[in-house]
Amino acid sequence: MSRHDVIVVGIGLAGLTAAARLAQSGARVLVLAKGVGATHHSGATIDVLGYAPDRVEHPGEAVDALVSERPGHPYAAVGASGVAAALEWFQGQVAAGPLAPYAYSGGLEENLLLPTAVGAAKPTAAAPVTMTRGDLRDDAELCIVGLRGLKDFHATLAADNLARAGHRTRSVELDVTPPSGSRVDATPLAFARAFDDPGFRAEVAAQLVNRPTAAERLGFPAVLGIADPHAAWADLEHRCGRPVFEVPTLPPSVPGMRVFATLRDAVRRAGGKVILNAVVTGARATGGRIESLRAHIGLRETDFGAGWVVLATGGFAHGGLELSSRWTVRETALGLPVSGVPGPGEPRFRSDYLADQPMARAGVATDAELRPLDAGSQRVYDNVLVAGATLAGAEPWREKSGDGISLATGYRAAELIRPAPPAAAGPVHTGAEA
Amino acid sequence: MRTEVLVVGGGGTGAGVAWDAALRGYDVVLVDRADLAEGTSGRFHGLLHSGGRYVVKDPVAAVECVEENAIMRRIVPDCIEDTGGLFVTTPDDDPAYGDRFLEGCRTANLPAEEIPVTEALRREPRLNPGIRRAFTVPDASIDVWKTVWSLARGASAHGARILTYHRVIDLHRDGDRVAGARVRNELTGEEFDIEAGFVLNASGAWAAQIAHMGGIEGVGVVPGKGIMIAMNHRLVNTVINRCTMPADGDILVPVRTVSVIGTTDMKAADPDEIPVTQEEVDQMLDDGERLVPGFREARALRVWAGVRPLFQDTKAGAVADTRDVSRTHAVVDHRERDGVDGLLTMSGGKLTTLRLMAQDLVDAMCAQLGDERPSRTAEEVPPGNEDGELYDIGSRLRRREDTLQEEQLICECELIGRGRLEETLRRRGSTNLDDIRRSLRLGMGPCQGGFCIYRATGILHGVGRLDGAEATESLRRFLQERWKGMWPILYGDQLRQARLDDWIFQGLLDVEHLPDGATPPAFAAPRGAHE
């Protein structure tokens, strides 16, 4: 049986953050994950707190206010300072990562206000520099650029809704075909690969120059390159002669893939190991400590010895939590107690889709050191920490808080396991503005 | 507006009546308060009965089913999949019922045959291996929206005007005669009168409410509520019935890409108040488990309730168990019953016999008018069914494969291409994504519109039908409508899917913070232009 200082279960933003940060501190880290998922679904903006319930302008202050009001919220374990530290680390990873000089900009002082693919204005704390020129707090006129073969981005609809909210916006649709995709139905990834090619960018810019688009800035679907997105974006700005920004599309998300590539690279560079298609099915424990995890890998069951376990398997959306047809909720990897589940006779969901949904806050409750608690508030295991969407107490979509929670609790879990700052982690830069 | 015949109700019966009357040469207007087949017809399990369900308990209904099943296969083949059916004796059922069942089938002239249990399990491997007897019958599954639209389009082609979203708010009386109706366009609020030579009340569970507007009381239609759950994939490829007296949760029907289990039966005081309860959902899942072990672990997509219009003789008093009410139909003759001319009400019945119900109602009208015009619906084929081929499950995929490189795929679950969506938007002229769902099955697959509805909204807006405010409202309404059918049965993988959809609509798109929407205009094309 192989032995690892830390086994991280799950490879979304929380798991990757914990794994990279731990590996950089010198721990021998193994990541076991069923498959990639959460990052590829995410728009890759770092939403820390967008609504509480009114629109949040200063996320740092608002996080602390939220924590004092809702001590069961995952942010209680980290506070605004914990979010700030994690965000700074994350921005450093991206800026020093394989896609550099691709970088994130933003922070906890003020939320950016970025347009979505349907034309809403979404508050977010940080975003790739390829997106931030779309900030709607700036009143420069926008032109949203659609690509005919990309069905997951409707430029005229987004532009119309932005205009309704008072932002001067127009739209244009280009007929360009990525060489590796169908002319009428190409995926975001096919377009992203095409945008890595200067010839394709030249074609796009040429089509735009021939259109009456005098707008001061251009918003594209977030498909501007996957291998070298910074070059693709900067070159497009240069060719179009005005600021360009990306707007996230429906999944699969190209900027989400960039986050995944960046953090997985950080894990590997620091000596961490990643096994995909590994489903954790149980654990062996003695005296309140997990000794080893058992995982299904392919057709085999394998045991992995663990000093520590970081559980970051996600919530209901990604299989970390599961509601059975008998209406019981299970934490799927370790069978940890789940709190916040509506009791028998209480509504699990409300009939109004956009209402507060009782089941949304279900998850694993922890103490301030992210250790899972049972119904009597006793630690279940001393060496298990829980991070990300598995945690109880948040409504990440309504709050626009999911990225911040995953990033900050993943980072905090790593710090709790390895408090000493790393000597061998290599240079870490702080979030460079592009 | 004037017409010879005003049909109230656009479900299976009303569309059948419009088609029948139009074929006989009458000038017809059909009104429905909502979309076609949005009421009871669109909320059933999709079973084209062989008649087996009724052979013991309701032989008259059984014989009607046997005959109409054969006729429907002939006239609307494109709407029917020849799945065949099985009646199976589960470990909880009395095997002796099977003998009464076979006897009843013989009497009803229904071709049923007992097959060995091993053969039944070979055909349907997921069936409960504890079944003790199995009988084959010619059950089939029927796409009700396709059927109703085909009949409505056929009626239109013969001059009928089909007015959806037009609610009858009053019936006009001229002495002892019903002379027409006042209707309100539910989308614009505009009200107007329709003068009619004759009014045919085909409003099903709402028939008593309509008759009441004409001053006629006590029409005996008992709303019987039933719930159904659509399960992802086809757990079976044959209709499965429990071989027992009709009970709850005893039918599992493979329809298109899903299988539907039904149903319950509860008397409903108001046909518009039919909430799905937790107990009903649990009961249905347990009933499914009896037919197909592991049913509870399968993925439930959507739950809904419908109201049957069960006929009740007003003189017989209150009906306790609606399942004891005959499933056959009756024309309520208001001349005889109430001394009122110009109005007939259809009561009772079931989707399988919609053609016969329509024929009987129009026959009764002809008799009152002294008109000798025989029905032609047993022979005439409505639009879309001309090639005489029964639908088969692979046809949509086959068509899709043909155009793989030329057409954008908008709904991956139901294989709907952009061309088909745009053509339907044009043809129906509707701006309501839920109407489009019924026409195309858009958003009816596993992701319940998680991906296609953003795309469809973008296309609806992009083709110039809606401005941003209207598109936003249309999107939000659809999200609410789909949620209504999802939340009572959210568990397992479908909850996972729902959370992913939340991620998209709330986390990524932030639809809840778009500027307020505006009520979309009803139709962008001229009304009644359903060619």
PDB file of C-alpha atoms in Angstrom, chain A residues 69-277:
ATOM      1  CA  GLU A  69     -24.686  37.003  10.765  1.00  0.00           C
ATOM      2  CA  ARG A  70     -24.401  33.340   9.707  1.00  0.00           C
ATOM      3  CA  PRO A  71     -21.797  31.504  11.793  1.00  0.00           C
ATOM      4  CA  GLY A  72     -22.675  28.253  10.010  1.00  0.00           C
ATOM      5  CA  HIS A  73     -21.507  29.647   6.662  1.00  0.00           C
ATOM      6  CA  PRO A  74     -18.281  28.123   5.267  1.00  0.00           C
ATOM      7  CA  TYR A  75     -16.709  31.571   5.264  1.00  0.00           C
ATOM      8  CA  ALA A  76     -16.778  31.450   9.080  1.00  0.00           C
ATOM      9  CA  ALA A  77     -13.780  29.112   8.963  1.00  0.00           C
ATOM     10  CA  VAL A  78     -11.695  31.532   6.914  1.00  0.00           C
ATOM     11  CA  GLY A  79     -13.000  35.071   7.250  1.00  0.00           C
ATOM     12  CA  ALA A  80     -12.237  37.802   4.734  1.00  0.00           C
ATOM     13  CA  SER A  81      -8.542  37.616   5.566  1.00  0.00           C
ATOM     14  CA  GLY A  82      -8.494  33.923   4.706  1.00  0.00           C
ATOM     15  CA  VAL A  83     -10.208  34.636   1.397  1.00  0.00           C
ATOM     16  CA  ALA A  84      -7.716  37.422   0.692  1.00  0.00           C
ATOM     17  CA  ALA A  85      -4.716  35.179   1.369  1.00  0.00           C
ATOM     18  CA  ALA A  86      -6.108  32.431  -0.846  1.00  0.00           C
ATOM     19  CA  LEU A  87      -6.922  34.856  -3.641  1.00  0.00           C
ATOM     20  CA  GLU A  88      -3.469  36.351  -3.542  1.00  0.00           C
ATOM     21  CA  TRP A  89      -1.921  32.885  -3.690  1.00  0.00           C
ATOM     22  CA  PHE A  90      -4.193  31.900  -6.581  1.00  0.00           C
ATOM     23  CA  GLN A  91      -3.338  35.000  -8.561  1.00  0.00           C
ATOM     24  CA  GLY A  92       0.324  34.215  -7.987  1.00  0.00           C
ATOM     25  CA  GLN A  93      -0.118  30.687  -9.279  1.00  0.00           C
ATOM     26  CA  VAL A  94      -1.763  31.853 -12.470  1.00  0.00           C
ATOM     27  CA  ALA A  95       0.761  34.620 -13.062  1.00  0.00           C
ATOM     28  CA  ALA A  96       3.650  32.182 -12.568  1.00  0.00           C
ATOM     29  CA  GLY A  97       1.929  29.270 -14.243  1.00  0.00           C
ATOM     30  CA  PRO A  98       2.164  27.621 -17.641  1.00  0.00           C
ATOM     31  CA  LEU A  99      -0.163  30.160 -19.271  1.00  0.00           C
ATOM     32  CA  ALA A 100       1.715  33.240 -18.024  1.00  0.00           C
ATOM     33  CA  PRO A 101       1.528  36.120 -18.645  1.00  0.00           C
ATOM     34  CA  TYR A 102      -2.168  35.161 -18.530  1.00  0.00           C
ATOM     35  CA  ALA A 103      -3.196  36.439 -15.107  1.00  0.00           C
ATOM     36  CA  TYR A 104      -6.079  37.367 -12.851  1.00  0.00           C
ATOM     37  CA  SER A 105      -6.883  40.822 -11.660  1.00  0.00           C
ATOM     38  CA  GLY A 106      -9.157  42.034  -8.884  1.00  0.00           C
ATOM     39  CA  GLY A 107      -9.351  41.669  -5.138  1.00  0.00           C
ATOM     40  CA  LEU A 108     -11.632  41.955  -2.159  1.00  0.00           C
ATOM     41  CA  GLU A 109     -11.880  45.720  -2.051  1.00  0.00           C
ATOM     42  CA  GLU A 110     -14.384  46.099  -4.847  1.00  0.00           C
ATOM     43  CA  ASN A 111     -16.401  43.704  -6.950  1.00  0.00           C
ATOM     44  CA  LEU A 112     -16.050  43.941 -10.692  1.00  0.00           C
ATOM     45  CA  LEU A 113     -19.329  43.916 -12.598  1.00  0.00           C
ATOM     46  CA  LEU A 114     -18.952  41.608 -15.571  1.00  0.00           C
ATOM     47  CA  PRO A 115     -21.470  40.897 -18.316  1.00  0.00           C
ATOM     48  CA  THR A 116     -22.841  37.352 -18.608  1.00  0.00           C
ATOM     49  CA  ALA A 117     -23.830  35.521 -21.773  1.00  0.00           C
ATOM     50  CA  VAL A 118     -27.457  36.484 -21.242  1.00  0.00           C
ATOM     51  CA  GLY A 119     -26.575  40.101 -20.567  1.00  0.00           C
ATOM     52  CA  ALA A 120     -26.801  40.310 -16.783  1.00  0.00           C
ATOM     53  CA  ALA A 121     -24.208  42.220 -14.774  1.00  0.00           C
ATOM     54  CA  LYS A 122     -22.582  39.776 -12.381  1.00  0.00           C
ATOM     55  CA  PRO A 123     -20.513  40.951  -9.423  1.00  0.00           C
ATOM     56  CA  THR A 124     -17.235  39.104  -9.037  1.00  0.00           C
ATOM     57  CA  ALA A 125     -14.086  39.722  -7.026  1.00  0.00           C
ATOM     58  CA  ALA A 126     -11.480  38.659  -9.539  1.00  0.00           C
ATOM     59  CA  ALA A 127     -11.317  37.551 -13.130  1.00  0.00           C
ATOM     60  CA  PRO A 128      -8.801  36.805 -15.855  1.00  0.00           C
ATOM     61  CA  VAL A 129      -7.404  39.986 -17.373  1.00  0.00           C
ATOM     62  CA  THR A 130      -8.961  38.753 -20.604  1.00  0.00           C
ATOM     63  CA  MET A 131     -12.367  39.471 -19.022  1.00  0.00           C
ATOM     64  CA  THR A 132     -11.907  42.589 -16.943  1.00  0.00           C
ATOM     65  CA  ARG A 133     -12.211  45.113 -19.774  1.00  0.00           C
ATOM     66  CA  GLY A 134     -15.896  44.193 -19.777  1.00  0.00           C
ATOM     67  CA  ASP A 135     -16.382  45.792 -16.356  1.00  0.00           C
ATOM     68  CA  LEU A 136     -19.753  47.513 -16.515  1.00  0.00           C
ATOM     69  CA  ARG A 137     -18.814  50.089 -13.911  1.00  0.00           C
ATOM     70  CA  ASP A 138     -16.984  51.649 -16.842  1.00  0.00           C
ATOM     71  CA  ASP A 139     -19.458  53.341 -19.184  1.00  0.00           C
ATOM     72  CA  ALA A 140     -17.545  52.832 -22.421  1.00  0.00           C
ATOM     73  CA  GLU A 141     -19.769  51.527 -25.179  1.00  0.00           C
ATOM     74  CA  LEU A 142     -19.710  47.768 -25.749  1.00  0.00           C
ATOM     75  CA  CYS A 143     -20.100  45.599 -28.785  1.00  0.00           C
ATOM     76  CA  ILE A 144     -20.806  41.933 -28.084  1.00  0.00           C
ATOM     77  CA  VAL A 145     -19.400  39.705 -30.812  1.00  0.00           C
ATOM     78  CA  GLY A 146     -21.131  36.446 -31.616  1.00  0.00           C
ATOM     79  CA  LEU A 147     -19.669  33.565 -33.608  1.00  0.00           C
ATOM     80  CA  ARG A 148     -22.245  31.923 -35.819  1.00  0.00           C
ATOM     81  CA  GLY A 149     -21.199  28.335 -35.225  1.00  0.00           C
ATOM     82  CA  LEU A 150     -21.129  28.737 -31.424  1.00  0.00           C
ATOM     83  CA  LYS A 151     -24.576  27.974 -30.062  1.00  0.00           C
ATOM     84  CA  ASP A 152     -23.712  28.645 -26.441  1.00  0.00           C
ATOM     85  CA  PHE A 153     -23.291  32.373 -26.789  1.00  0.00           C
ATOM     86  CA  HIS A 154     -26.027  34.645 -28.109  1.00  0.00           C
ATOM     87  CA  ALA A 155     -24.536  38.082 -28.639  1.00  0.00           C
ATOM     88  CA  THR A 156     -27.683  39.957 -29.632  1.00  0.00           C
ATOM     89  CA  LEU A 157     -29.590  38.696 -26.612  1.00  0.00           C
ATOM     90  CA  ALA A 158     -26.768  39.633 -24.247  1.00  0.00           C
ATOM     91  CA  ALA A 159     -26.402  43.052 -25.908  1.00  0.00           C
ATOM     92  CA  ASP A 160     -30.116  43.740 -25.754  1.00  0.00           C
ATOM     93  CA  ASN A 161     -30.308  42.960 -22.047  1.00  0.00           C
ATOM     94  CA  LEU A 162     -27.208  45.030 -21.301  1.00  0.00           C
ATOM     95  CA  ALA A 163     -28.729  47.927 -23.197  1.00  0.00           C
ATOM     96  CA  ARG A 164     -31.919  47.570 -21.179  1.00  0.00           C
ATOM     97  CA  ALA A 165     -29.878  48.050 -18.040  1.00  0.00           C
ATOM     98  CA  GLY A 166     -28.495  51.301 -19.413  1.00  0.00           C
ATOM     99  CA  HIS A 167     -25.186  50.136 -20.856  1.00  0.00           C
ATOM    100  CA  ARG A 168     -24.604  51.381 -24.374  1.00  0.00           C
ATOM    101  CA  THR A 169     -24.295  48.084 -26.191  1.00  0.00           C
ATOM    102  CA  ARG A 170     -24.573  46.767 -29.704  1.00  0.00           C
ATOM    103  CA  SER A 171     -23.807  43.396 -31.204  1.00  0.00           C
ATOM    104  CA  VAL A 172     -22.432  41.779 -34.298  1.00  0.00           C
ATOM    105  CA  GLU A 173     -22.243  38.186 -35.439  1.00  0.00           C
ATOM    106  CA  LEU A 174     -19.290  36.846 -37.389  1.00  0.00           C
ATOM    107  CA  ASP A 175     -19.295  33.904 -39.747  1.00  0.00           C
ATOM    108  CA  VAL A 176     -15.968  32.279 -39.027  1.00  0.00           C
ATOM    109  CA  THR A 177     -15.281  28.570 -38.912  1.00  0.00           C
ATOM    110  CA  PRO A 178     -12.692  26.925 -36.704  1.00  0.00           C
ATOM    111  CA  PRO A 179     -10.594  24.586 -38.842  1.00  0.00           C
ATOM    112  CA  SER A 180     -11.127  21.653 -36.504  1.00  0.00           C
ATOM    113  CA  GLY A 181     -14.868  22.033 -36.090  1.00  0.00           C
ATOM    114  CA  SER A 182     -18.114  21.992 -37.988  1.00  0.00           C
ATOM    115  CA  ARG A 183     -19.079  25.247 -39.650  1.00  0.00           C
ATOM    116  CA  VAL A 184     -22.477  25.279 -38.004  1.00  0.00           C
ATOM    117  CA  ASP A 185     -21.855  23.585 -34.691  1.00  0.00           C
ATOM    118  CA  ALA A 186     -18.393  24.010 -33.207  1.00  0.00           C
ATOM    119  CA  THR A 187     -17.564  23.584 -29.552  1.00  0.00           C
ATOM    120  CA  PRO A 188     -16.012  26.305 -27.388  1.00  0.00           C
ATOM    121  CA  LEU A 189     -12.820  24.264 -27.340  1.00  0.00           C
ATOM    122  CA  ALA A 190     -12.672  24.061 -31.130  1.00  0.00           C
ATOM    123  CA  PHE A 191     -12.959  27.848 -31.256  1.00  0.00           C
ATOM    124  CA  ALA A 192     -10.371  28.258 -28.500  1.00  0.00           C
ATOM    125  CA  ARG A 193      -7.871  26.199 -30.474  1.00  0.00           C
ATOM    126  CA  ALA A 194      -8.653  28.242 -33.551  1.00  0.00           C
ATOM    127  CA  PHE A 195      -8.007  31.486 -31.656  1.00  0.00           C
ATOM    128  CA  ASP A 196      -4.571  30.184 -30.723  1.00  0.00           C
ATOM    129  CA  ASP A 197      -3.774  30.527 -34.425  1.00  0.00           C
ATOM    130  CA  PRO A 198      -2.751  34.052 -35.552  1.00  0.00           C
ATOM    131  CA  GLY A 199      -4.219  33.412 -38.995  1.00  0.00           C
ATOM    132  CA  PHE A 200      -7.647  32.794 -37.513  1.00  0.00           C
ATOM    133  CA  ARG A 201      -7.377  35.921 -35.378  1.00  0.00           C
ATOM    134  CA  ALA A 202      -6.479  37.920 -38.464  1.00  0.00           C
ATOM    135  CA  GLU A 203      -9.596  36.611 -40.206  1.00  0.00           C
ATOM    136  CA  VAL A 204     -11.766  37.571 -37.240  1.00  0.00           C
ATOM    137  CA  ALA A 205     -10.237  41.032 -37.010  1.00  0.00           C
ATOM    138  CA  ALA A 206     -10.666  41.545 -40.749  1.00  0.00           C
ATOM    139  CA  GLN A 207     -14.371  40.699 -40.541  1.00  0.00           C
ATOM    140  CA  LEU A 208     -14.771  43.128 -37.666  1.00  0.00           C
ATOM    141  CA  VAL A 209     -13.004  45.959 -39.443  1.00  0.00           C
ATOM    142  CA  ASN A 210     -15.493  45.613 -42.276  1.00  0.00           C
ATOM    143  CA  ARG A 211     -18.462  46.032 -39.931  1.00  0.00           C
ATOM    144  CA  PRO A 212     -19.774  49.324 -38.631  1.00  0.00           C
ATOM    145  CA  THR A 213     -18.710  48.582 -35.056  1.00  0.00           C
ATOM    146  CA  ALA A 214     -17.408  51.794 -33.683  1.00  0.00           C
ATOM    147  CA  ALA A 215     -17.922  50.616 -30.124  1.00  0.00           C
ATOM    148  CA  GLU A 216     -15.160  51.394 -27.704  1.00  0.00           C
ATOM    149  CA  ARG A 217     -14.644  47.792 -26.583  1.00  0.00           C
ATOM    150  CA  LEU A 218     -15.428  44.335 -27.929  1.00  0.00           C
ATOM    151  CA  GLY A 219     -16.848  41.414 -25.939  1.00  0.00           C
ATOM    152  CA  PHE A 220     -16.176  37.925 -27.287  1.00  0.00           C
ATOM    153  CA  PRO A 221     -17.318  34.567 -25.962  1.00  0.00           C
ATOM    154  CA  ALA A 222     -14.639  33.198 -23.633  1.00  0.00           C
ATOM    155  CA  VAL A 223     -12.950  31.087 -26.269  1.00  0.00           C
ATOM    156  CA  LEU A 224      -9.930  33.277 -27.001  1.00  0.00           C
ATOM    157  CA  GLY A 225      -7.230  30.636 -26.884  1.00  0.00           C
ATOM    158  CA  ILE A 226      -6.420  27.649 -24.724  1.00  0.00           C
ATOM    159  CA  ALA A 227      -2.689  27.089 -25.289  1.00  0.00           C
ATOM    160  CA  ASP A 228      -1.676  30.748 -25.051  1.00  0.00           C
ATOM    161  CA  PRO A 229      -4.745  32.790 -24.164  1.00  0.00           C
ATOM    162  CA  HIS A 230      -2.853  35.920 -23.215  1.00  0.00           C
ATOM    163  CA  ALA A 231      -1.202  36.098 -26.614  1.00  0.00           C
ATOM    164  CA  ALA A 232      -4.512  35.434 -28.362  1.00  0.00           C
ATOM    165  CA  TRP A 233      -6.282  38.157 -26.411  1.00  0.00           C
ATOM    166  CA  ALA A 234      -3.478  40.750 -26.656  1.00  0.00           C
ATOM    167  CA  ASP A 235      -3.054  40.106 -30.372  1.00  0.00           C
ATOM    168  CA  LEU A 236      -6.784  40.460 -30.961  1.00  0.00           C
ATOM    169  CA  GLU A 237      -6.799  43.772 -29.091  1.00  0.00           C
ATOM    170  CA  HIS A 238      -3.927  44.917 -31.230  1.00  0.00           C
ATOM    171  CA  ARG A 239      -5.538  43.834 -34.473  1.00  0.00           C
ATOM    172  CA  CYS A 240      -8.935  45.290 -33.582  1.00  0.00           C
ATOM    173  CA  GLY A 241      -7.410  48.464 -32.247  1.00  0.00           C
ATOM    174  CA  ARG A 242      -9.551  48.570 -29.110  1.00  0.00           C
ATOM    175  CA  PRO A 243     -10.019  46.774 -25.803  1.00  0.00           C
ATOM    176  CA  VAL A 244     -11.275  43.215 -25.987  1.00  0.00           C
ATOM    177  CA  PHE A 245     -12.843  41.136 -23.252  1.00  0.00           C
ATOM    178  CA  GLU A 246     -14.166  37.610 -22.845  1.00  0.00           C
ATOM    179  CA  VAL A 247     -17.626  36.632 -21.579  1.00  0.00           C
ATOM    180  CA  PRO A 248     -18.056  33.095 -20.159  1.00  0.00           C
ATOM    181  CA  THR A 249     -20.166  30.695 -22.251  1.00  0.00           C
ATOM    182  CA  LEU A 250     -22.163  27.666 -21.184  1.00  0.00           C
ATOM    183  CA  PRO A 251     -20.000  24.697 -20.135  1.00  0.00           C
ATOM    184  CA  PRO A 252     -17.574  23.308 -21.098  1.00  0.00           C
ATOM    185  CA  SER A 253     -15.747  26.443 -20.078  1.00  0.00           C
ATOM    186  CA  VAL A 254     -12.489  27.328 -21.769  1.00  0.00           C
ATOM    187  CA  PRO A 255     -11.315  29.696 -18.991  1.00  0.00           C
ATOM    188  CA  GLY A 256     -12.241  26.946 -16.523  1.00  0.00           C
ATOM    189  CA  MET A 257      -9.939  24.606 -18.398  1.00  0.00           C
ATOM    190  CA  ARG A 258      -7.195  27.213 -18.077  1.00  0.00           C
ATOM    191  CA  VAL A 259      -7.643  27.207 -14.295  1.00  0.00           C
ATOM    192  CA  PHE A 260      -7.498  23.434 -14.284  1.00  0.00           C
ATOM    193  CA  ALA A 261      -4.340  23.352 -16.411  1.00  0.00           C
ATOM    194  CA  THR A 262      -2.678  25.970 -14.218  1.00  0.00           C
ATOM    195  CA  LEU A 263      -3.366  24.334 -10.881  1.00  0.00           C
ATOM    196  CA  ARG A 264      -2.773  20.767 -11.995  1.00  0.00           C
ATOM    197  CA  ASP A 265       0.558  21.919 -13.329  1.00  0.00           C
ATOM    198  CA  ALA A 266       1.288  23.506  -9.943  1.00  0.00           C
ATOM    199  CA  VAL A 267       0.484  20.217  -8.210  1.00  0.00           C
ATOM    200  CA  ARG A 268       2.724  18.238 -10.509  1.00  0.00           C
ATOM    201  CA  ARG A 269       5.601  20.699 -10.505  1.00  0.00           C
ATOM    202  CA  ALA A 270       5.641  20.500  -6.734  1.00  0.00           C
ATOM    203  CA  GLY A 271       5.823  16.724  -6.872  1.00  0.00           C
ATOM    204  CA  GLY A 272       2.159  15.922  -6.267  1.00  0.00           C
ATOM    205  CA  LYS A 273       0.516  12.997  -7.983  1.00  0.00           C
ATOM    206  CA  VAL A 274      -2.892  12.950  -9.637  1.00  0.00           C
ATOM    207  CA  ILE A 275      -4.970   9.847 -10.344  1.00  0.00           C
ATOM    208  CA  LEU A 276      -8.162  10.370 -12.315  1.00  0.00           C
ATOM    209  CA  ASN A 277     -10.996   7.841 -12.672  1.00  0.00           C
TER     210      ASN A 277
END
